[in-house]
mmCIF file of C-alpha atoms in Angstrom:
data_model
loop_
_atom_site.group_PDB
_atom_site.id
_atom_site.type_symbol
_atom_site.label_atom_id
_atom_site.label_comp_id
_atom_site.label_asym_id
_atom_site.label_seq_id
_atom_site.Cartn_x
_atom_site.Cartn_y
_atom_site.Cartn_z
ATOM 1 C CA GLY A 1 -0.005 -0.100 -0.338
ATOM 2 C CA ASP A 2 0.850 3.916 -0.187
ATOM 3 C CA PRO A 3 3.466 4.230 2.989
ATOM 4 C CA SER A 4 2.268 8.221 3.189
ATOM 5 C CA LEU A 5 -1.120 6.801 4.863
ATOM 6 C CA ILE A 6 0.914 5.421 7.807
ATOM 7 C CA ASP A 7 1.101 8.283 10.570
ATOM 8 C CA GLY A 8 3.291 8.796 13.380
ATOM 9 C CA THR A 9 0.655 7.584 16.127
ATOM 10 C CA PHE A 10 0.560 4.501 14.149
ATOM 11 C CA ILE A 11 4.639 3.821 14.382
ATOM 12 C CA ASP A 12 4.545 4.830 17.746
ATOM 13 C CA ARG A 13 2.537 1.657 18.700
ATOM 14 C CA PHE A 14 5.783 -0.550 18.272
ATOM 15 C CA ASP A 15 8.965 -0.693 19.156
ATOM 16 C CA ILE A 16 10.398 -3.164 16.312
ATOM 17 C CA ILE A 17 9.395 -2.733 12.947
ATOM 18 C CA VAL A 18 10.239 -5.741 10.009
ATOM 19 C CA LEU A 19 9.653 -5.095 6.723
ATOM 20 C CA SER A 20 9.664 -7.810 4.196
ATOM 21 C CA ARG A 21 9.596 -7.686 0.615
ATOM 22 C CA ALA A 22 8.776 -3.408 0.603
ATOM 23 C CA SER A 23 9.940 -1.106 -1.895
ATOM 24 C CA LEU A 24 12.855 0.836 -1.622
ATOM 25 C CA LYS A 25 10.270 4.086 -1.233
ATOM 26 C CA THR A 26 8.563 2.117 1.443
ATOM 27 C CA LYS A 27 11.679 0.950 3.409
ATOM 28 C CA LEU A 28 13.013 4.540 3.176
ATOM 29 C CA PHE A 29 9.774 6.344 4.379
ATOM 30 C CA ILE A 30 9.185 3.529 7.535
ATOM 31 C CA ASN A 31 12.998 4.000 8.183
ATOM 32 C CA ASP A 32 12.592 7.605 8.662
ATOM 33 C CA ASN A 33 9.732 7.785 10.813
ATOM 34 C CA CYS A 34 11.017 5.360 12.984
ATOM 35 C CA ARG A 35 13.736 7.586 13.478
ATOM 36 C CA LYS A 36 11.886 10.641 14.119
ATOM 37 C CA ARG A 37 9.911 9.194 17.014
ATOM 38 C CA SER A 38 10.746 10.528 20.583
ATOM 39 C CA LYS A 39 11.034 6.470 21.790
ATOM 40 C CA HIS A 40 13.241 4.265 20.130
ATOM 41 C CA ILE A 41 11.800 1.832 17.463
ATOM 42 C CA ALA A 42 14.357 -0.654 15.945
ATOM 43 C CA PHE A 43 13.798 -1.083 12.147
ATOM 44 C CA TYR A 44 14.044 -4.109 10.275
ATOM 45 C CA SER A 45 14.035 -4.843 6.423
ATOM 46 C CA VAL A 46 14.177 -8.322 4.667
ATOM 47 C CA ASP A 47 14.349 -9.436 1.333
ATOM 48 C CA CYS A 48 14.999 -12.597 -0.325
ATOM 49 C CA LYS A 49 15.043 -13.241 -4.497
ATOM 50 C CA ASP A 50 15.385 -16.373 -5.427
ATOM 51 C CA SER A 51 18.030 -18.010 -3.291
ATOM 52 C CA CYS A 52 19.651 -14.577 -2.135
ATOM 53 C CA GLY A 53 18.463 -12.715 0.278
ATOM 54 C CA GLU A 54 19.827 -9.531 2.754
ATOM 55 C CA ILE A 55 18.727 -8.223 5.829
ATOM 56 C CA PHE A 56 19.233 -4.187 6.716
ATOM 57 C CA VAL A 57 19.393 -3.429 10.660
ATOM 58 C CA ASP A 58 18.900 0.079 12.105
ATOM 59 C CA LEU A 59 18.733 -0.084 15.910
ATOM 60 C CA GLN A 60 19.702 3.553 16.325
ATOM 61 C CA ASN A 61 22.086 4.152 19.373
ATOM 62 C CA HIS A 62 21.840 0.638 20.903
ATOM 63 C CA SER A 63 22.964 0.003 23.936
ATOM 64 C CA TYR A 64 23.730 -3.796 25.258
ATOM 65 C CA LEU A 65 25.976 -5.996 27.507
ATOM 66 C CA GLN A 66 28.824 -7.653 26.078
ATOM 67 C CA LYS A 67 30.116 -10.720 28.083
ATOM 68 C CA LYS A 68 33.731 -10.747 29.095
ATOM 69 C CA PRO A 69 35.607 -13.909 29.727
ATOM 70 C CA GLY A 70 35.711 -14.441 33.775
ATOM 71 C CA GLY A 71 34.482 -10.878 34.100
ATOM 72 C CA GLU A 72 31.286 -8.746 34.589
ATOM 73 C CA PRO A 73 29.437 -7.522 31.475
ATOM 74 C CA GLU A 74 30.243 -4.422 29.922
ATOM 75 C CA GLN A 75 27.973 -2.033 28.714
ATOM 76 C CA GLN A 76 28.790 -1.125 24.936
ATOM 77 C CA GLU A 77 27.236 0.968 22.630
ATOM 78 C CA LEU A 78 26.596 1.008 18.881
ATOM 79 C CA LYS A 79 25.518 3.721 16.317
ATOM 80 C CA TYR A 80 23.673 2.477 13.689
ATOM 81 C CA PRO A 81 23.161 4.447 10.138
ATOM 82 C CA SER A 82 19.825 5.152 8.637
ATOM 83 C CA LEU A 83 18.885 3.078 5.346
ATOM 84 C CA GLN A 84 19.275 6.367 3.550
ATOM 85 C CA GLU A 85 22.572 6.903 4.936
ATOM 86 C CA ALA A 86 23.604 3.357 4.508
ATOM 87 C CA ILE A 87 22.642 3.485 0.639
ATOM 88 C CA SER A 88 24.039 6.566 -0.169
ATOM 89 C CA VAL A 89 27.928 5.406 0.572
ATOM 90 C CA PRO A 90 30.026 6.110 -2.311
ATOM 91 C CA TRP A 91 30.661 2.345 -3.725
ATOM 92 C CA LYS A 92 34.487 3.528 -4.123
ATOM 93 C CA ASP A 93 34.504 3.942 -0.569
ATOM 94 C CA LEU A 94 33.063 0.236 0.682
ATOM 95 C CA SER A 95 35.330 -2.335 1.572
ATOM 96 C CA LYS A 96 36.786 -4.682 -1.650
ATOM 97 C CA LYS A 97 34.716 -7.545 0.657
ATOM 98 C CA THR A 98 31.774 -6.252 -0.207
ATOM 99 C CA THR A 99 29.538 -8.702 -1.850
ATOM 100 C CA LYS A 100 28.509 -8.640 -5.127
ATOM 101 C CA LEU A 101 24.866 -9.083 -4.256
ATOM 102 C CA TYR A 102 24.801 -5.528 -2.027
ATOM 103 C CA TYR A 103 25.688 -4.204 -5.374
ATOM 104 C CA ALA A 104 23.412 -6.019 -7.824
ATOM 105 C CA MET A 105 20.360 -5.556 -5.180
ATOM 106 C CA ARG A 106 21.043 -1.635 -5.132
ATOM 107 C CA VAL A 107 20.640 -1.640 -9.234
ATOM 108 C CA LEU A 108 17.581 -3.595 -9.043
ATOM 109 C CA GLU A 109 16.182 -1.484 -6.359
ATOM 110 C CA SER A 110 16.980 1.303 -8.226
ATOM 111 C CA TYR A 111 15.687 -0.342 -11.613
ATOM 112 C CA GLU A 112 12.161 -0.980 -9.745
ATOM 113 C CA SER A 113 12.019 2.482 -8.253
ATOM 114 C CA SER A 114 12.402 4.453 -11.471
ATOM 115 C CA GLU A 115 9.754 2.188 -13.454
ATOM 116 C CA GLY A 116 7.187 2.662 -10.596
ATOM 117 C CA ARG A 117 7.408 -1.348 -9.868
ATOM 118 C CA ASP A 118 7.077 -3.445 -6.769
ATOM 119 C CA PRO A 119 9.694 -5.437 -5.641
ATOM 120 C CA GLY A 120 10.099 -8.818 -7.916
ATOM 121 C CA GLU A 121 8.173 -7.258 -10.842
ATOM 122 C CA THR A 122 10.738 -8.061 -12.998
ATOM 123 C CA SER A 123 11.574 -10.528 -15.990
ATOM 124 C CA LEU A 124 14.442 -11.315 -18.128
ATOM 125 C CA SER A 125 13.124 -8.848 -20.950
ATOM 126 C CA ASP A 126 14.589 -6.136 -18.340
ATOM 127 C CA LEU A 127 17.879 -6.901 -18.933
ATOM 128 C CA PRO A 128 18.897 -4.588 -21.279
ATOM 129 C CA ALA A 129 17.513 -1.661 -19.214
ATOM 130 C CA VAL A 130 19.040 -2.677 -15.979
ATOM 131 C CA LEU A 131 22.583 -3.376 -17.511
ATOM 132 C CA ALA A 132 22.341 0.302 -19.063
ATOM 133 C CA LEU A 133 21.492 1.217 -15.243
ATOM 134 C CA ARG A 134 24.234 -0.965 -13.924
ATOM 135 C CA LYS A 135 26.618 1.058 -16.147
ATOM 136 C CA ASP A 136 25.480 4.453 -15.233
ATOM 137 C CA MET A 137 25.501 3.501 -11.902
ATOM 138 C CA CYS A 138 28.922 2.054 -11.817
ATOM 139 C CA ASP A 139 30.228 5.132 -13.793
ATOM 140 C CA ARG A 140 28.783 7.466 -11.461
ATOM 141 C CA MET A 141 29.820 5.266 -8.031
ATOM 142 C CA SER A 142 33.448 4.594 -9.722
ATOM 143 C CA LEU A 143 33.077 0.908 -9.360
ATOM 144 C CA ASP A 144 34.054 -1.699 -11.911
ATOM 145 C CA GLU A 145 31.094 -3.303 -13.772
ATOM 146 C CA SER A 146 32.526 -6.549 -13.237
ATOM 147 C CA ARG A 147 31.818 -6.379 -9.823
ATOM 148 C CA ILE A 148 28.257 -7.001 -10.677
ATOM 149 C CA PRO A 149 28.025 -9.708 -12.719
ATOM 150 C CA THR A 150 25.441 -10.079 -15.226
ATOM 151 C CA SER A 151 24.479 -13.608 -14.718
ATOM 152 C CA LEU A 152 23.512 -12.429 -11.045
ATOM 153 C CA LEU A 153 21.492 -9.814 -12.562
ATOM 154 C CA GLU A 154 19.858 -12.342 -14.737
ATOM 155 C CA ARG A 155 19.019 -14.840 -11.971
ATOM 156 C CA LEU A 156 17.692 -11.775 -9.826
ATOM 157 C CA LEU A 157 15.412 -10.603 -12.568
ATOM 158 C CA ALA A 158 14.273 -14.086 -14.023
ATOM 159 C CA ALA A 159 13.066 -15.478 -10.252
ATOM 160 C CA GLY A 160 10.849 -12.179 -10.177
ATOM 161 C CA LYS A 161 8.756 -12.476 -7.006
ATOM 162 C CA LYS A 162 9.870 -16.342 -6.657
ATOM 163 C CA GLU A 163 11.869 -17.243 -3.240
ATOM 164 C CA HIS A 164 13.275 -20.118 -2.314
ATOM 165 C CA PRO A 165 11.570 -21.684 1.037
ATOM 166 C CA PRO A 166 14.813 -22.810 2.639
ATOM 167 C CA VAL A 167 16.820 -19.351 2.048
ATOM 168 C CA CYS A 168 13.599 -17.602 3.688
ATOM 169 C CA ALA A 169 13.484 -20.187 6.431
ATOM 170 C CA ILE A 170 17.471 -19.477 7.195
ATOM 171 C CA LEU A 171 17.070 -15.496 6.925
ATOM 172 C CA GLY A 172 13.736 -15.570 9.229
ATOM 173 C CA GLY A 173 15.950 -17.802 11.895
ATOM 174 C CA ILE A 174 18.848 -15.110 11.870
ATOM 175 C CA LEU A 175 16.348 -12.223 11.811
ATOM 176 C CA GLY A 176 14.494 -13.523 14.413
ATOM 177 C CA GLN A 177 17.855 -13.951 16.779
ATOM 178 C CA GLU A 178 18.745 -10.404 16.036
ATOM 179 C CA VAL A 179 15.100 -8.977 17.082
ATOM 180 C CA ILE A 180 15.598 -11.140 20.530
ATOM 181 C CA LYS A 181 19.199 -9.759 21.047
ATOM 182 C CA SER A 182 17.773 -5.935 20.615
ATOM 183 C CA ILE A 183 14.627 -6.665 22.790
ATOM 184 C CA SER A 184 16.956 -8.225 25.293
ATOM 185 C CA CYS A 185 19.722 -6.171 25.070
ATOM 186 C CA LYS A 186 21.869 -8.895 25.795
ATOM 187 C CA GLY A 187 25.146 -9.724 23.306
ATOM 188 C CA ASP A 188 26.544 -8.254 20.022
ATOM 189 C CA PRO A 189 23.722 -7.302 17.702
#
């Protein structure tokens, strides 16, 4: 649906918001609104395409207890970037170990957004336009196009809205663990 119909009083009812299969526009809108609230609202976004998936976490400023071997737990604090901040980092500044999937997902999100499509409303017929967008984004971000293999983009486009249940189960398990750690404030998030 239209995320602009969600107001602050609705969001205030939650401590944690988890989005799945949401458009980039919706993710940015909800994440921004979580950060604007007077109370701390954790934000999670999870996406699964074919046999690939990713999770984004924004706990804002998160305090937790970290166990020390043979000692008392120590209070730790982490500051998380918003989704907008995270995806705005120039690709040339990211670690060389950044997965190819990260870049491919950004290209697909950008394509779906520019075409006004919902997540997964793609097919192999979109490949020429997606490859042109990949070239444009790589040029702007000073990244070698080979970091986003055509074969990966083909696979993600062909998958459309298909998800592999075992991958969804793994992502759900990881996400569930992270939500519990966030709520309990125990252990590294």
